[in-house]
Coordinates of C-alpha atoms in Angstrom, one line a residue:
Chain I
M1 CA 99.9 -91.3 26.4
M2 CA 99.3 -94.2 28.7
A3 CA 97.4 -96.0 25.9
K4 CA 100.3 -95.4 23.5
F5 CA 102.7 -96.9 26.1
S6 CA 100.7 -100.0 26.7
N7 CA 100.1 -100.4 23.0
E8 CA 103.9 -100.3 22.4
F9 CA 104.5 -102.6 25.3
Y10 CA 102.0 -105.1 23.9
K11 CA 103.5 -104.9 20.4
C12 CA 107.1 -105.4 21.6
F13 CA 106.7 -108.0 24.3
I14 CA 103.3 -109.8 24.1
K15 CA 102.4 -109.9 20.5
E16 CA 103.6 -113.0 18.7
D17 CA 105.0 -114.2 22.0
R18 CA 108.0 -111.9 21.6
Y19 CA 108.8 -112.1 25.3
K20 CA 109.8 -115.7 24.6
L21 CA 112.7 -114.4 22.4
L22 CA 114.0 -112.3 25.3
I23 CA 113.7 -115.2 27.7
S24 CA 115.6 -117.6 25.5
G25 CA 118.0 -114.7 25.0
I26 CA 118.6 -114.5 28.8
G27 CA 119.3 -118.2 28.7
V28 CA 121.9 -117.8 25.9
T29 CA 123.6 -114.9 27.8
I30 CA 123.8 -116.8 31.0
K31 CA 125.0 -120.0 29.3
V32 CA 127.8 -118.2 27.4
S33 CA 128.8 -116.0 30.4
L34 CA 129.0 -118.9 32.8
L35 CA 131.1 -121.1 30.7
A36 CA 133.3 -118.2 29.7
I37 CA 133.9 -117.3 33.3
I38 CA 135.0 -120.8 34.1
I39 CA 137.3 -120.9 31.0
G40 CA 138.5 -117.5 31.9
I41 CA 139.5 -118.5 35.4
L42 CA 141.3 -121.6 34.3
I43 CA 143.2 -119.7 31.6
G44 CA 143.8 -116.9 34.0
M45 CA 145.4 -119.2 36.6
L46 CA 147.5 -120.8 33.9
I47 CA 148.7 -117.5 32.4
A48 CA 149.3 -116.1 35.9
M49 CA 151.5 -119.1 36.8
C50 CA 153.4 -118.5 33.5
N51 CA 153.9 -114.9 34.3
L52 CA 155.2 -115.6 37.8
S53 CA 157.3 -118.6 36.6
K54 CA 161.1 -118.7 37.0
K55 CA 161.4 -120.0 33.4
K56 CA 161.8 -117.2 30.9
V57 CA 160.0 -119.1 28.1
L58 CA 156.8 -119.3 30.2
R59 CA 157.0 -115.6 31.1
V60 CA 157.4 -114.7 27.4
I61 CA 154.4 -116.9 26.5
G62 CA 152.3 -115.3 29.2
G63 CA 153.4 -111.9 28.2
I64 CA 152.6 -112.4 24.6
Y65 CA 149.1 -113.8 25.4
T66 CA 148.1 -110.9 27.6
D67 CA 149.6 -108.4 25.2
V68 CA 147.8 -109.7 22.1
I69 CA 144.4 -110.2 23.9
R70 CA 144.5 -106.7 25.5
G71 CA 145.7 -105.1 22.3
T72 CA 142.8 -106.3 20.0
P73 CA 139.0 -105.7 20.3
S74 CA 136.9 -108.5 21.7
V75 CA 134.6 -108.4 18.7
T76 CA 137.5 -109.1 16.4
Q77 CA 138.7 -111.9 18.6
L78 CA 135.2 -113.4 18.7
M79 CA 134.9 -113.3 14.9
I80 CA 138.4 -114.7 14.3
I81 CA 137.8 -117.6 16.7
Y82 CA 134.3 -118.2 15.3
F83 CA 135.0 -117.9 11.5
V84 CA 138.7 -118.7 11.3
I85 CA 139.7 -121.1 14.0
F86 CA 136.7 -123.2 15.0
P87 CA 134.6 -124.0 11.8
P88 CA 136.4 -127.3 11.2
L89 CA 135.4 -128.5 14.7
Q90 CA 131.7 -127.9 14.2
L91 CA 131.0 -127.1 17.8
E92 CA 127.8 -125.6 19.0
K93 CA 127.7 -121.8 18.4
W94 CA 127.3 -120.9 22.1
I95 CA 130.3 -123.1 23.1
V96 CA 132.5 -121.4 20.6
A97 CA 131.4 -118.0 21.7
A98 CA 132.0 -119.0 25.4
I99 CA 135.5 -120.2 24.5
A100 CA 136.2 -116.9 22.7
F101 CA 135.1 -114.8 25.7
G102 CA 136.9 -117.2 28.1
I103 CA 140.2 -116.6 26.1
N104 CA 139.6 -112.9 26.3
S105 CA 138.7 -112.8 30.0
G106 CA 141.6 -115.1 30.8
A107 CA 144.1 -112.4 30.0
Y108 CA 142.5 -109.9 32.4
V109 CA 141.9 -112.6 35.1
S110 CA 145.6 -113.6 34.9
E111 CA 146.6 -110.0 35.7
I112 CA 144.2 -109.9 38.7
I113 CA 145.5 -113.3 40.0
R114 CA 149.1 -112.3 39.5
A115 CA 148.6 -109.1 41.5
G116 CA 146.8 -111.0 44.2
I117 CA 149.5 -113.6 44.6
L118 CA 152.2 -110.8 44.7
S119 CA 150.2 -109.1 47.4
I120 CA 150.8 -111.9 49.8
D121 CA 153.9 -111.4 52.0
K122 CA 156.9 -113.5 51.0
G123 CA 157.2 -114.6 54.6
Q124 CA 154.0 -116.7 54.1
T125 CA 155.7 -118.7 51.3
E126 CA 158.9 -119.0 53.4
A127 CA 157.0 -120.3 56.4
G128 CA 155.2 -122.9 54.3
R129 CA 158.3 -124.1 52.6
S130 CA 160.3 -124.1 55.8
L131 CA 157.7 -126.6 57.2
G132 CA 158.6 -128.9 54.3
L133 CA 155.6 -128.1 52.0
N134 CA 156.5 -128.1 48.3
A135 CA 155.9 -125.2 46.1
F136 CA 152.5 -126.4 44.9
Q137 CA 151.2 -127.2 48.4
T138 CA 152.4 -123.8 49.6
M139 CA 150.7 -122.1 46.8
S140 CA 147.4 -124.0 47.0
R141 CA 147.0 -124.1 50.8
I142 CA 148.6 -120.9 52.0
V143 CA 149.1 -118.3 49.3
I144 CA 146.0 -118.7 47.1
P145 CA 143.4 -118.9 49.9
Q146 CA 144.7 -115.5 51.1
A147 CA 145.0 -114.1 47.6
V148 CA 141.4 -115.0 46.7
K149 CA 140.1 -112.8 49.5
N150 CA 142.2 -109.9 48.2
I151 CA 141.3 -110.3 44.5
F152 CA 137.6 -111.2 44.9
P153 CA 136.2 -107.7 44.3
A154 CA 138.4 -107.3 41.2
L155 CA 137.3 -110.7 39.9
C156 CA 133.6 -109.8 40.5
N157 CA 134.2 -106.7 38.4
E158 CA 135.7 -108.8 35.7
F159 CA 132.7 -111.1 35.7
I160 CA 130.3 -108.2 35.3
V161 CA 132.3 -106.7 32.4
L162 CA 132.4 -110.1 30.8
I163 CA 128.6 -110.6 31.0
K164 CA 128.0 -107.2 29.3
E165 CA 130.7 -108.0 26.8
T166 CA 128.7 -111.0 25.6
A167 CA 126.2 -108.6 24.1
I168 CA 128.3 -108.8 20.9
V169 CA 127.5 -112.5 20.3
G170 CA 124.9 -111.4 17.8
Y171 CA 127.9 -110.9 15.4
V172 CA 128.2 -114.7 15.1
G173 CA 124.5 -115.3 14.9
L174 CA 123.6 -116.1 18.5
M175 CA 120.3 -114.8 19.8
D176 CA 121.2 -113.4 23.2
I177 CA 119.4 -110.6 25.1
Q178 CA 120.8 -107.8 23.0
K179 CA 120.1 -109.6 19.7
A180 CA 116.6 -110.4 20.8
G181 CA 115.9 -106.8 21.7
D182 CA 117.4 -105.8 18.3
F183 CA 115.2 -108.3 16.5
I184 CA 112.1 -106.9 18.2
K185 CA 113.2 -103.4 17.2
S186 CA 113.4 -104.4 13.6
A187 CA 110.2 -106.3 13.6
T188 CA 108.1 -103.6 15.3
F189 CA 109.9 -100.4 14.0
L190 CA 110.0 -99.3 17.6
A191 CA 113.2 -98.4 19.3
F192 CA 112.4 -97.1 22.8
M193 CA 110.6 -100.1 24.3
P194 CA 112.9 -103.0 23.0
L195 CA 116.1 -101.2 23.8
I196 CA 115.1 -100.0 27.3
G197 CA 113.7 -103.5 27.9
T198 CA 117.1 -104.9 27.0
A199 CA 118.8 -102.5 29.3
V200 CA 116.5 -103.4 32.2
I201 CA 117.1 -107.1 31.7
Y202 CA 120.9 -106.7 31.8
Y203 CA 120.6 -104.4 34.7
V204 CA 118.5 -106.8 36.8
L205 CA 120.7 -109.8 35.9
I206 CA 123.8 -108.0 37.0
K207 CA 122.2 -106.6 40.1
I208 CA 121.3 -110.1 41.2
L209 CA 124.8 -111.3 40.6
T210 CA 126.3 -108.4 42.4
L211 CA 124.2 -109.0 45.5
A212 CA 125.1 -112.7 45.5
L213 CA 128.8 -112.0 45.1
K214 CA 128.6 -109.4 47.9
K215 CA 127.3 -112.2 50.2
V216 CA 130.2 -114.5 49.3
E217 CA 132.6 -111.6 49.9
N218 CA 131.3 -111.0 53.3
R219 CA 131.7 -114.7 54.2
L220 CA 135.3 -114.6 52.9
R221 CA 136.0 -111.6 55.2
R222 CA 134.7 -113.3 58.3
A223 CA 138.1 -114.5 59.5
D224 CA 139.4 -110.9 59.3
A225 CA 136.6 -109.4 61.4
V226 CA 137.4 -111.4 64.5
Chain V
M1 CA 174.9 -132.9 63.0
I2 CA 175.3 -129.8 60.8
K3 CA 178.6 -129.3 59.0
V4 CA 179.2 -126.2 57.0
Q5 CA 182.2 -126.0 54.7
N6 CA 183.5 -122.9 52.9
L7 CA 180.0 -121.4 52.7
H8 CA 179.7 -118.4 50.3
K9 CA 176.6 -116.4 49.5
K10 CA 176.5 -113.6 47.0
F11 CA 173.5 -111.4 46.0
E12 CA 174.6 -110.3 42.6
D13 CA 177.7 -108.2 43.4
L14 CA 177.2 -108.2 47.1
T15 CA 179.1 -110.8 49.0
V16 CA 177.2 -111.6 52.2
L17 CA 178.9 -114.8 53.4
N18 CA 182.5 -115.1 52.6
G19 CA 183.6 -118.6 53.6
I20 CA 182.1 -120.0 56.7
D21 CA 183.3 -123.3 58.2
E22 CA 181.3 -124.5 61.2
H23 CA 180.3 -127.7 62.9
I24 CA 177.2 -127.9 65.0
A25 CA 176.9 -130.9 67.2
R26 CA 173.6 -132.6 68.3
G27 CA 172.2 -130.9 71.4
E28 CA 174.2 -127.8 71.0
V29 CA 172.5 -124.4 71.4
V30 CA 174.4 -122.1 69.2
V31 CA 173.7 -118.4 69.4
V32 CA 174.8 -116.3 66.5
I33 CA 175.5 -112.6 67.2
G34 CA 176.9 -109.8 65.1
P35 CA 176.2 -106.3 63.7
S36 CA 173.3 -105.9 61.3
G37 CA 174.3 -106.7 57.8
S38 CA 177.0 -109.1 59.0
G39 CA 175.3 -112.1 57.3
K40 CA 174.0 -113.9 60.4
S41 CA 170.5 -114.2 59.2
T42 CA 171.6 -115.2 55.7
F43 CA 173.8 -117.9 57.3
L44 CA 170.7 -119.2 59.1
R45 CA 168.6 -119.1 56.0
C46 CA 171.2 -121.0 54.0
L47 CA 171.0 -123.8 56.6
N48 CA 167.5 -124.7 55.5
L49 CA 168.0 -123.7 52.0
L50 CA 165.7 -120.6 52.0
E51 CA 168.7 -119.0 50.3
T52 CA 170.5 -120.9 47.5
V53 CA 174.1 -121.3 48.4
T54 CA 176.6 -119.7 45.9
E55 CA 179.6 -121.9 46.9
G56 CA 180.5 -124.4 49.6
E57 CA 178.8 -127.4 51.2
I58 CA 176.3 -128.0 54.0
Y59 CA 175.9 -131.4 55.4
V60 CA 173.0 -132.4 57.7
D61 CA 173.4 -135.8 59.3
D62 CA 176.2 -136.5 56.8
E63 CA 173.8 -135.8 53.9
L64 CA 175.0 -133.2 51.5
I65 CA 172.0 -130.9 51.4
T66 CA 173.5 -128.4 49.0
S67 CA 173.5 -131.0 46.3
P68 CA 171.1 -130.3 43.4
K69 CA 169.8 -133.8 43.7
I70 CA 168.6 -133.4 47.2
N71 CA 164.8 -133.4 48.1
V72 CA 164.7 -130.0 49.6
N73 CA 161.3 -130.6 51.2
Q74 CA 162.4 -133.6 53.1
V75 CA 165.5 -131.8 54.4
R76 CA 163.3 -129.0 55.6
Q77 CA 161.1 -131.4 57.5
K78 CA 164.0 -132.0 59.8
M79 CA 164.5 -128.4 60.5
G80 CA 162.0 -126.1 62.2
M81 CA 162.3 -122.4 61.4
V82 CA 161.0 -119.5 63.5
F83 CA 160.9 -116.1 61.8
Q84 CA 161.2 -112.5 63.1
Q85 CA 157.8 -111.7 61.7
F86 CA 156.1 -114.9 63.0
N87 CA 154.6 -115.6 59.6
L88 CA 151.6 -117.4 61.0
F89 CA 148.9 -118.2 58.4
P90 CA 146.2 -115.6 59.0
H91 CA 143.5 -117.5 57.2
L92 CA 143.8 -120.5 59.5
T93 CA 143.0 -121.0 63.2
I94 CA 145.9 -121.6 65.6
M95 CA 145.2 -125.3 65.6
E96 CA 145.1 -125.4 61.8
N97 CA 148.4 -123.5 61.6
I98 CA 149.9 -126.2 63.7
T99 CA 148.3 -129.3 62.1
L100 CA 148.5 -128.2 58.4
A101 CA 152.0 -129.5 57.6
P102 CA 152.0 -132.7 59.6
V103 CA 148.7 -133.8 58.1
L104 CA 149.4 -132.6 54.6
L105 CA 152.8 -134.3 54.6
K106 CA 151.2 -137.5 56.0
K107 CA 153.3 -137.6 59.1
M108 CA 150.1 -137.9 61.2
T109 CA 146.4 -138.4 60.9
K110 CA 144.2 -135.4 61.6
E111 CA 143.3 -136.7 65.1
E112 CA 146.9 -137.4 66.0
A113 CA 148.0 -134.0 64.8
K114 CA 145.3 -132.3 66.8
K115 CA 146.2 -134.2 69.9
R116 CA 149.9 -133.3 69.4
G117 CA 148.9 -129.7 68.6
Q118 CA 147.1 -129.4 71.8
E119 CA 150.1 -130.8 73.7
L120 CA 152.4 -128.3 72.0
L121 CA 150.0 -125.4 72.7
E122 CA 150.0 -126.3 76.4
R123 CA 153.7 -126.5 76.3
V124 CA 153.9 -122.9 75.1
N125 CA 151.1 -121.9 77.6
L126 CA 148.5 -121.3 74.9
G127 CA 146.3 -124.3 75.4
E128 CA 143.1 -122.2 75.3
K129 CA 143.9 -120.5 72.0
A130 CA 143.4 -123.5 69.7
N131 CA 140.4 -122.0 67.9
A132 CA 141.5 -118.4 67.8
Y133 CA 142.8 -116.8 64.6
P134 CA 146.3 -115.2 64.6
A135 CA 144.9 -111.7 64.4
Q136 CA 143.4 -112.2 67.9
L137 CA 146.8 -112.9 69.4
S138 CA 149.5 -110.6 70.8
G139 CA 153.0 -110.6 69.2
G140 CA 154.5 -112.8 72.0
Q141 CA 151.6 -115.3 71.7
K142 CA 152.0 -115.4 67.9
Q143 CA 155.7 -116.2 68.2
R144 CA 155.0 -118.9 70.7
V145 CA 152.4 -120.4 68.3
A146 CA 155.1 -120.2 65.5
I147 CA 157.4 -122.2 67.7
A148 CA 154.7 -124.8 68.4
R149 CA 154.0 -125.0 64.7
A150 CA 157.6 -125.7 63.9
L151 CA 157.8 -128.3 66.6
A152 CA 154.7 -130.1 65.3
M153 CA 156.9 -131.5 62.5
D154 CA 159.2 -133.1 65.1
P155 CA 162.3 -131.5 63.8
E156 CA 165.8 -132.5 64.9
I157 CA 167.0 -128.9 64.6
M158 CA 165.3 -125.6 65.4
L159 CA 166.4 -122.4 63.7
F160 CA 165.5 -119.0 65.1
D161 CA 165.9 -115.9 63.0
E162 CA 165.7 -112.9 65.5
P163 CA 162.6 -114.4 67.2
T164 CA 162.2 -111.5 69.6
S165 CA 163.2 -108.5 67.4
A166 CA 159.6 -107.6 66.3
L167 CA 158.2 -107.9 69.8
D168 CA 157.2 -105.3 72.3
P169 CA 159.7 -105.4 75.2
E170 CA 157.3 -106.8 77.7
M171 CA 156.6 -109.8 75.5
V172 CA 160.3 -110.8 74.9
G173 CA 160.5 -112.7 78.1
E174 CA 157.6 -115.1 77.4
V175 CA 159.2 -116.2 74.1
L176 CA 162.7 -116.5 75.5
D177 CA 161.2 -118.7 78.3
V178 CA 159.8 -121.1 75.8
M179 CA 163.1 -121.2 74.0
K180 CA 165.0 -121.8 77.2
D181 CA 162.7 -124.7 78.0
L182 CA 163.3 -126.1 74.5
A183 CA 167.1 -125.8 75.0
K184 CA 166.8 -127.7 78.3
S185 CA 165.0 -130.5 76.6
G186 CA 168.1 -131.2 74.5
M187 CA 166.9 -129.7 71.2
T188 CA 169.7 -128.7 68.8
M189 CA 169.2 -125.0 68.2
V190 CA 170.7 -122.2 66.1
I191 CA 169.6 -118.8 67.2
V192 CA 170.2 -115.4 65.6
T193 CA 169.5 -112.8 68.2
H194 CA 170.4 -109.5 69.8
E195 CA 169.4 -110.7 73.3
M196 CA 172.9 -110.9 74.9
G197 CA 171.6 -111.8 78.3
F198 CA 169.7 -114.8 76.8
A199 CA 172.9 -115.8 74.8
R200 CA 174.9 -115.8 78.0
E201 CA 172.4 -117.8 79.9
V202 CA 171.4 -120.4 77.3
A203 CA 174.0 -120.8 74.7
S204 CA 176.4 -123.7 74.7
R205 CA 178.4 -121.8 72.1
V206 CA 178.4 -118.2 70.8
L207 CA 179.4 -117.4 67.2
F208 CA 180.3 -113.8 66.4
I209 CA 179.8 -113.2 62.7
D210 CA 181.0 -110.1 60.9
Q211 CA 181.6 -109.2 57.3
G212 CA 180.4 -112.7 56.2
V213 CA 182.9 -114.7 58.3
V214 CA 182.9 -116.3 61.8
M215 CA 185.2 -113.9 63.6
E216 CA 185.0 -115.6 67.0
S217 CA 183.5 -118.8 68.4
G218 CA 183.4 -120.1 72.0
T219 CA 181.5 -120.5 75.2
P220 CA 179.5 -117.5 76.4
E221 CA 182.1 -117.0 79.1
E222 CA 184.9 -116.9 76.5
V223 CA 183.2 -114.7 74.0
F224 CA 181.6 -112.2 76.4
G225 CA 184.2 -112.4 79.2
N226 CA 187.4 -112.4 77.3
P227 CA 186.9 -111.7 73.6
Q228 CA 190.0 -112.3 71.5
N229 CA 189.1 -110.5 68.4
E230 CA 189.2 -106.7 68.1
R231 CA 185.9 -106.6 66.2
T232 CA 184.2 -108.7 68.8
R233 CA 185.4 -106.4 71.6
N234 CA 184.2 -103.4 69.6
F235 CA 180.8 -104.9 68.9
L236 CA 180.3 -106.1 72.5
S237 CA 181.2 -102.7 73.9
K238 CA 178.4 -101.2 71.9
V239 CA 175.7 -103.7 72.8
L240 CA 176.4 -104.7 76.4

């Protein structure tokens, strides 16, 4: 039993330096996720502003964006962006993938940000404006700093979903953690070890992120505790 | 200093202000009284354009502030506003609450603003609270900070929207004292309040607003002692 286990472990991870596939897969997953999170936040803020705008055109644009993104599977979006929209630009694969996930995440982030901004009492905006601050200064110095604290847990959740979502990048030929595990499975004709290995790697990555974000959240809450 | 002409405010079908004409001179302390829903808070909020005016004109220092071309932010810098719910910024310390606007709007450097902030805090008897957060203060203390915050912009006019209505009774006095002090210093003030004793003592003029119009205006002696209007008499008989 033990011998079989270590034999399979050897075949899957040590033989032919297969662990290196997984390690470079981790790199790809992290690269894609990180850039996608940044793009997602930027798009999310933009779309949230559209949705909260007084101008109807902007609200309609924001509405259509969220509606379309939420109404189609992310694999489909990824493939459309990769095979239909971006080929002429000849960008690196991982950048295109990150843009696709960022566009997808932006729709969800925008809803989180919108809810966060609406959760701040109207009196805060009025107090800011009555001091002579303009709309942007009031938003950036008074409303958003308070909203961030409220939406932080929801944003963390979205980041975690996004990281796991990137497991579909194999569809456009990127070798991330999932694809590396899959590759090992095909090469060794073994299913248990590579797939459980893949799961463990994702789990550990997300656990580390969760703990780090928890620390940040505690720091954000410090002003409330006093 | 403030001239209001034929001011109307409608919220969809509801008419809240129905033609107000009023002239507030520099140094006046005008106390606005009236039943709830009479439009007195809306009147005050129109003065610093927190509500968009439906019809009519407001001039501040002969400048037509209801004009669409006006820089609203600059107009508001001349007018401090104190709210019923204090509306302090909970994520900032007391000092940061006070210095945010003057520094951001480049009226003062950070050091100047801090020095001025400390002076203002001493003036409202909260000199030791500079580094506290709003959540650590009582209601009365919060409202005094809110007054200091508004004063930090060196406004020419102070507007008070029911400043003591959200306070526990034992804290009303400390806020009214600060306001009395301010009135004595010659600040032009417009105050919406239910504190009739305060109105009698401090007001240079009392406005009684009901159904969106000024029903009666005069010195506290005139309005409280010898009200001319039936509605004023009716209202005062219920609150005095």
